[in-house]
Coordinates of C-alpha atoms and ligand atoms in Angstrom, one line a residue:
X1 CA -13.6 25.4 -16.2
X2 CA -15.9 22.5 -15.8
X3 CA -18.3 22.7 -12.7
X4 CA -18.1 18.9 -12.4
X5 CA -15.8 17.8 -9.6
X6 CA -12.8 15.6 -10.4
X7 CA -13.4 12.1 -9.0
X8 CA -10.4 10.6 -6.7
X9 CA -10.0 7.0 -5.9
X10 CA -8.1 6.1 -2.6
X11 CA -6.4 2.7 -2.8
X12 CA -5.4 1.5 0.5
X13 CA -4.5 -2.0 2.1
X14 CA -2.0 -3.5 4.2
X15 CA 1.8 -3.8 3.2
X16 CA 2.2 -5.9 0.3
X17 CA -1.4 -6.5 -0.4
X18 CA -1.2 -5.7 -4.0
X19 CA -2.0 -1.9 -4.3
X20 CA 0.7 -1.1 -6.9
X21 CA -0.1 -4.1 -9.0
X22 CA -3.9 -3.1 -9.1
X23 CA -3.0 0.4 -10.1
X24 CA -0.8 -0.8 -12.9
X25 CA -3.5 -3.0 -14.2
X26 CA -5.9 0.0 -14.0
X27 CA -3.3 2.2 -16.0
X28 CA -3.0 -0.3 -18.6
X29 CA -6.5 -0.6 -19.1
X30 CA -7.7 3.0 -18.7
X31 CA -8.2 3.5 -22.3
X32 CA -6.8 7.0 -22.7
X33 CA -8.4 8.4 -19.5
X34 CA -6.0 11.0 -18.1
X35 CA -5.2 9.7 -14.7
X36 CA -3.0 11.4 -12.1
X37 CA -1.3 9.2 -9.5
X38 CA -0.4 10.3 -6.0
X39 CA 1.8 7.6 -4.3
X40 CA 2.7 7.6 -0.6
X41 CA 5.5 5.3 0.5
X42 CA 7.0 4.7 3.9
X43 CA 10.9 5.0 3.4
X44 CA 12.8 7.1 1.0
X45 CA 13.0 4.7 -1.9
X46 CA 10.2 5.2 -4.2
X47 CA 9.8 1.6 -5.2
X48 CA 6.1 1.9 -6.0
X49 CA 6.5 4.9 -8.1
X50 CA 9.5 3.3 -10.0
X51 CA 7.4 0.2 -10.7
X52 CA 4.5 2.3 -12.2
X53 CA 7.0 4.6 -14.2
X54 CA 8.5 1.3 -15.6
X55 CA 5.1 0.6 -17.2
X56 CA 6.3 2.8 -20.1
X57 CA 5.3 6.4 -21.1
X58 CA 2.2 5.5 -23.2
X59 CA 0.6 4.0 -20.1
X60 CA 1.9 6.2 -17.2
X61 CA 3.7 9.5 -17.9
X62 CA 6.3 10.5 -15.4
X63 CA 4.7 13.7 -14.8
X64 CA 1.4 12.2 -13.8
X65 CA 3.1 10.3 -11.0
X66 CA 3.5 12.4 -7.9
X67 CA 5.5 10.9 -5.0
X68 CA 4.9 11.9 -1.4
X69 CA 7.8 10.4 0.6
X70 CA 7.9 12.3 3.9
X71 CA 6.3 9.9 6.0
X72 CA 2.9 8.4 6.2
X73 CA 0.2 10.4 4.1
X74 CA -2.4 10.2 6.9
X75 CA 0.0 12.2 9.2
X76 CA 1.2 14.8 6.8
X77 CA -2.1 15.7 5.2
X78 CA -1.7 19.4 5.8
X79 CA 1.9 19.7 4.8
X80 CA 2.1 17.3 1.9
X81 CA -1.2 16.1 0.5
X82 CA -3.2 19.2 0.4
X83 CA -0.6 21.2 -1.4
X84 CA 0.1 18.3 -3.8
X85 CA -3.6 18.2 -4.6
X86 CA -3.8 21.9 -5.2
X87 CA -0.8 21.9 -7.6
X88 CA -2.6 19.0 -9.7
X89 CA -5.7 21.0 -9.8
X90 CA -3.8 24.2 -11.0
X91 CA -2.5 22.4 -14.0
X92 CA -3.2 23.6 -17.4
X93 CA -4.8 20.3 -18.1
X94 CA -6.0 18.9 -14.7
X95 CA -6.4 15.2 -14.5
X96 CA -9.7 13.5 -15.3
X97 CA -9.3 11.2 -12.4
X98 CA -6.9 11.2 -9.5
X99 CA -5.7 7.9 -8.0
X100 CA -4.0 7.9 -4.6
X101 CA -2.0 4.9 -3.3
X102 CA -1.5 5.1 0.5
X103 CA 1.3 3.5 2.1
X104 CA 0.6 -0.1 3.6
X105 CA 0.6 1.6 7.1
X106 CA -1.7 4.5 6.3
X107 CA -5.0 5.0 8.0
X108 CA -7.3 6.1 5.2
X109 CA -9.5 8.0 7.4
X110 CA -7.5 11.3 8.0
X111 CA -6.8 11.3 4.1
X112 CA -10.3 11.0 3.3
X113 CA -11.4 13.7 5.7
X114 CA -8.8 16.0 4.0
X115 CA -11.0 16.1 0.9
X116 CA -13.3 18.3 3.2
X117 CA -10.7 21.1 3.1
X118 CA -12.4 24.0 1.2
X119 CA -9.9 24.3 -1.4
X120 CA -10.2 20.5 -2.3
X121 CA -13.9 20.1 -1.6
X122 CA -14.8 22.6 -4.2
X123 CA -12.9 20.8 -7.0
X124 CA -12.6 17.0 -6.0
X125 CA -14.7 14.3 -4.6
X126 CA -13.9 10.9 -3.4
X127 CA -15.1 8.4 -5.9
X128 CA -14.3 5.4 -3.9
X129 CA -12.1 4.0 -1.1
X130 CA -10.6 0.7 -2.4
X131 CA -9.2 -1.5 0.2
X132 CA -6.9 -4.3 -1.2
X133 CA -6.6 -7.4 1.2
X134 CA -4.0 -10.1 0.7
X135 CA -6.1 -13.2 0.9
X136 CA -3.3 -15.5 1.3
X137 CA -2.0 -13.6 4.4
X138 CA -5.6 -13.3 5.8
X139 CA -6.1 -17.0 5.4
X140 CA -2.8 -17.6 7.2
X141 CA -4.1 -15.6 10.1
X142 CA -1.7 -12.7 9.7
X143 CA -4.3 -10.1 10.7
X144 CA -5.7 -11.8 13.6
X145 CA -4.3 -12.7 17.0
X146 CA -3.3 -16.2 18.0
X147 CA -6.1 -16.5 20.6
X148 CA -4.0 -18.9 22.9
X149 CA -1.1 -16.6 22.9
X150 CA -3.4 -13.7 23.9
X151 CA -5.0 -15.6 26.6
X152 CA -1.6 -16.6 27.9
X153 CA -0.3 -12.9 28.0
X154 CA -3.6 -11.8 29.6
X155 CA -3.2 -14.6 32.3
X156 CA 0.4 -13.6 33.0
X157 CA -0.7 -9.9 33.3
X158 CA -4.3 -9.0 33.5
X159 CA -3.6 -5.3 33.4
X160 CA -1.9 -5.6 30.0
X161 CA -3.8 -3.5 27.4
X162 CA -3.9 -5.9 24.6
X163 CA -3.8 -4.3 21.1
X164 CA -2.5 -6.0 17.9
X165 CA -1.4 -3.1 15.8
X166 CA -1.6 -5.1 12.6
X167 CA -5.2 -6.2 13.3
X168 CA -6.3 -2.8 14.2
X169 CA -4.8 -1.2 11.1
X170 CA -6.3 -3.9 9.0
X171 CA -9.8 -3.4 10.4
X172 CA -9.5 0.5 10.1
X173 CA -8.6 0.1 6.5
X174 CA -11.7 -2.4 5.9
X175 CA -14.1 -0.2 7.8
X176 CA -13.3 2.9 5.4
X177 CA -13.7 0.9 2.2
X178 CA -16.5 1.2 -0.4
X179 CA -14.9 -1.8 -2.2
X180 CA -12.8 -4.4 -0.7
X181 CA -10.6 -6.4 -3.2
X182 CA -9.9 -9.9 -2.0
X183 CA -6.5 -10.2 -3.9
X184 CA -4.3 -13.0 -4.4
X185 CA -7.0 -15.6 -4.8
X186 CA -4.6 -17.4 -7.0
X187 CA -2.8 -18.6 -4.0
X188 CA -6.0 -20.1 -2.4
X189 CA -8.4 -23.0 -3.4
X190 CA -11.7 -22.1 -4.3
X191 CA -13.3 -23.2 -1.1
X192 CA -10.9 -21.1 1.0
X193 CA -11.6 -18.1 -1.1
X194 CA -15.4 -18.7 -0.4
X195 CA -14.8 -19.3 3.3
X196 CA -12.8 -16.0 3.5
X197 CA -15.4 -14.1 1.6
X198 CA -18.1 -15.2 3.9
X199 CA -16.0 -14.4 7.0
X200 CA -15.2 -10.9 5.7
X201 CA -18.9 -10.2 4.6
X202 CA -19.7 -10.3 8.4
X203 CA -16.9 -7.7 9.2
X204 CA -17.5 -5.0 6.6
X205 CA -19.5 -2.0 6.5
X206 CA -23.1 -2.3 5.1
X207 CA -23.1 -1.3 1.5
X208 CA -19.3 -2.0 1.0
X209 CA -18.7 -4.3 -2.0
X210 CA -16.4 -7.5 -1.9
X211 CA -14.7 -8.6 -5.1
X212 CA -12.2 -11.5 -5.4
X213 CA -9.2 -10.6 -7.7
X214 CA -5.8 -12.0 -8.9
X215 CA -3.0 -9.6 -9.6
X216 CA -5.5 -6.6 -9.2
X217 CA -7.1 -7.4 -12.5
X218 CA -10.5 -5.8 -12.0
X219 CA -12.8 -4.1 -14.7
X220 CA -11.9 -0.5 -14.6
X221 CA -15.5 0.2 -15.1
X222 CA -16.3 -1.3 -11.6
X223 CA -13.4 0.2 -10.0
X224 CA -13.8 3.7 -11.0
X225 CA -17.2 5.5 -11.0
X226 CA -18.4 4.3 -7.6
X227 CA -19.3 7.9 -6.8
X228 CA -19.4 7.2 -2.9
X229 CA -18.4 10.8 -1.9
X230 CA -16.9 9.2 1.2
X231 CA -15.8 12.5 2.5
X232 CA -19.3 13.2 3.5
X233 CA -19.8 9.9 5.2
X234 CA -16.9 9.6 7.6
X235 CA -19.1 9.2 10.8
X236 CA -19.8 5.6 9.3
X237 CA -16.1 4.8 8.6
X238 CA -14.4 5.7 12.0
X239 CA -11.0 4.3 12.9
X240 CA -10.1 2.6 16.2
X241 CA -8.4 5.8 17.3
X242 CA -11.6 8.1 16.3
X243 CA -13.9 5.6 18.0
X244 CA -11.7 5.9 21.2
X245 CA -11.9 9.8 21.0
X246 CA -8.1 10.1 20.1
X247 CA -7.3 12.8 17.5
X248 CA -3.7 11.6 17.0
X249 CA -2.3 8.4 16.0
X250 CA 1.2 7.4 15.6
X251 CA 3.1 4.7 13.8
X252 CA 5.3 3.7 16.7
X253 CA 4.4 0.2 16.4
X254 CA 6.2 -0.2 13.1
X255 CA 9.8 0.6 12.0
X256 CA 10.8 1.2 8.6
X257 CA 14.4 1.4 7.2
X258 CA 16.2 1.5 4.0
X259 CA 19.7 0.6 3.1
X260 CA 22.2 0.6 0.1
X261 CA 23.7 -2.8 -0.8
X262 CA 26.1 -1.8 -3.5
X263 CA 26.8 -4.0 -6.5
X264 CA 25.4 -7.5 -6.3
X265 CA 27.9 -10.3 -7.6
X266 CA 25.4 -13.2 -7.2
X267 CA 21.7 -12.9 -7.6
X268 CA 21.0 -16.3 -6.0
X269 CA 23.1 -15.7 -2.9
X270 CA 21.5 -12.4 -2.4
X271 CA 18.0 -14.0 -2.6
X272 CA 19.0 -16.8 -0.1
X273 CA 20.4 -14.1 2.4
X274 CA 16.9 -12.4 2.1
X275 CA 15.1 -15.7 2.5
X276 CA 17.0 -16.5 5.6
X277 CA 16.4 -13.1 7.1
X278 CA 12.7 -13.3 6.6
X279 CA 12.8 -16.6 8.4
X280 CA 14.8 -15.3 11.2
X281 CA 13.3 -11.9 11.7
X282 CA 9.7 -10.8 11.8
X283 CA 10.0 -8.7 8.6
X284 CA 6.6 -7.8 7.3
X285 CA 7.7 -6.3 4.0
X286 CA 11.0 -6.1 2.1
X287 CA 11.1 -4.5 -1.3
X288 CA 13.7 -2.6 -3.7
X289 CA 16.0 -2.9 -6.6
X290 CA 19.4 -4.6 -7.2
X291 CA 22.2 -3.9 -9.5
X292 CA 23.4 -7.5 -10.3
X293 CA 26.8 -7.4 -12.0
X294 CA 26.7 -8.2 -15.7
X295 CA 23.0 -7.9 -15.9
X296 CA 21.4 -5.4 -18.4
X297 CA 18.2 -4.9 -16.2
X298 CA 17.4 -3.8 -12.7
X299 CA 16.3 -6.7 -10.5
X300 CA 13.1 -6.0 -8.7
X301 CA 12.9 -7.7 -5.3
X302 CA 9.4 -8.1 -3.6
X303 CA 8.9 -10.0 -0.2
X304 CA 5.6 -9.9 1.5
X305 CA 5.7 -12.2 4.7
X306 CA 7.2 -15.3 3.8
X307 CA 7.0 -14.9 0.1
X308 CA 9.8 -13.7 -1.9
X309 CA 9.9 -13.0 -5.7
X310 CA 12.3 -11.1 -8.0
X311 CA 12.5 -10.4 -11.6
X312 CA 14.3 -7.9 -14.0
X313 CA 11.6 -5.3 -14.4
X314 CA 13.3 -3.1 -17.0
X315 CA 16.8 -2.4 -18.4
X316 CA 19.0 0.3 -16.6
X317 CA 18.9 3.6 -18.4
X318 CA 22.2 5.0 -19.6
X319 CA 21.6 8.0 -17.7
X320 CA 20.9 6.4 -14.2
X321 CA 23.1 5.4 -11.5
X322 CA 23.0 1.4 -10.9
X323 CA 22.4 1.0 -7.3
X324 CA 21.0 -1.6 -5.1
X325 CA 18.5 -0.4 -2.5
X326 CA 16.0 -2.0 -0.4
X327 CA 13.3 -0.8 2.2
X328 CA 12.5 -3.1 5.2
X329 CA 9.3 -2.8 7.2
X330 CA 8.5 -4.6 10.4
X331 CA 7.0 -4.4 13.9
X332 CA 8.8 -2.2 16.5
X333 CA 11.8 -4.3 18.0
X334 CA 13.2 -5.4 14.6
X335 CA 16.9 -5.9 14.8
X336 CA 18.0 -3.5 12.2
X337 CA 21.8 -3.9 13.0
X338 CA 21.7 -7.6 12.5
X339 CA 19.5 -7.3 9.3
X340 CA 21.7 -4.8 7.8
X341 CA 24.9 -6.8 8.5
X342 CA 23.3 -10.0 7.0
X343 CA 21.9 -8.2 3.9
X344 CA 25.3 -6.7 3.1
X345 CA 26.8 -10.2 3.5
Ligands
LIG401 N1 0.4 -14.4 -6.3 C1 -0.1 -13.3 -6.5 N2 0.9 -12.2 -6.2 C2 0.4 -10.9 -6.3 C3 -0.9 -10.5 -6.5 N3 -1.0 -9.3 -6.5 C4 0.2 -8.7 -6.0 N4 1.1 -9.8 -6.1 C5 2.6 -9.8 -5.6 O1 2.6 -9.3 -4.2 C6 3.8 -8.4 -4.0 C7 3.4 -7.0 -3.5 O2 2.5 -6.4 -4.5 P1 2.5 -4.8 -4.5 O3 1.4 -4.5 -5.6 O4 3.8 -4.1 -4.7 O5 1.9 -4.6 -3.2 P2 1.5 -3.1 -2.5 O6 0.3 -3.3 -1.7 O7 1.7 -2.0 -3.5 O8 2.6 -3.0 -1.4 P3 3.3 -1.9 -0.3 O9 2.9 -0.5 -1.3 O10 4.7 -2.2 -0.2 O11 2.3 -1.9 0.8 C8 4.4 -8.3 -5.5 O12 5.4 -9.3 -5.5 C9 3.3 -8.6 -6.4 O13 3.8 -9.3 -7.6 C10 -1.8 -11.6 -6.9 O14 -2.9 -11.5 -7.0 N5 -1.3 -12.9 -6.6

């Protein structure tokens, strides 16, 4: 057995920033390197795992994708993450590199700390924490407060403890990063990207790298091999909760639910219903697959904030059940019953 530790890259970033897209690009350009993926999703439909497995066996073998779907990886470190890592390490041919995709709602800090568990620390080190940022959403102010609204809230109730859960999570994910990928720059003008980069540089930890990207297309040599050993450096990467001396954090600010829609007779009508829903409710993320009647492929549906897109990602296999399932994520208070009723038409 080699004494060298296996490098692990943690890919984090808010809902829909482009983590799965980046990993897909990485696998397609890994040039034979044996990479195992650990994927954590909120909700019980493994959309990200399915997208990656859909890349084809030569890029991503099914046995190299491990899905953790029992809630958020940052809260289930001991029960899920550590045993999963141990299993990967006990394989006859352990991976050469491990890539971990956190859910868009996860804090990376508890996960990175888990690399200090003795049974992991002796065999694995964090190569880098990569935080993917949705440049378009950031430019639209989705991670910041509307200052006037906050001032009005405070004026109405000065005792109000103001916390924007999205902004806080975004900052925690930034603060832990070795590399920040400013993704989706295709949706911005050059001067907007430059302005965002300049603004972000003022907010990130010294030494963290900021790189612009489109569809996560980064040079694999830059992405892997950072060798940060972030697990030894957590005092420089504290989350808001840690800075405030809290051990626990929770996801009470967000709700996630999934639902089955049955066979879809008309693709366009379904997409219109989803568009209307997104306009009417504060849905942060919606994703899933649909079985459109008469279509040979499964329809992948992706919505991030106001942007919706869909395409047939691969043919249905003869041995699988054709079903339509979506997961919806939003802030607490989302009207689940109304959304379900509307989605089901
Ligand atoms: N225009 C544009 N779209 C992108 C880019 N990167 C990703 N997307 C799209 O953004 C949507 C979300 O991408 P994902 O890679 O699934 O994002 P994610 O961070 O894995 O999402 P969660 O795991 O749900 O948090 C998909 O529709 C992607 O095709 C990009 O650089 N430009």
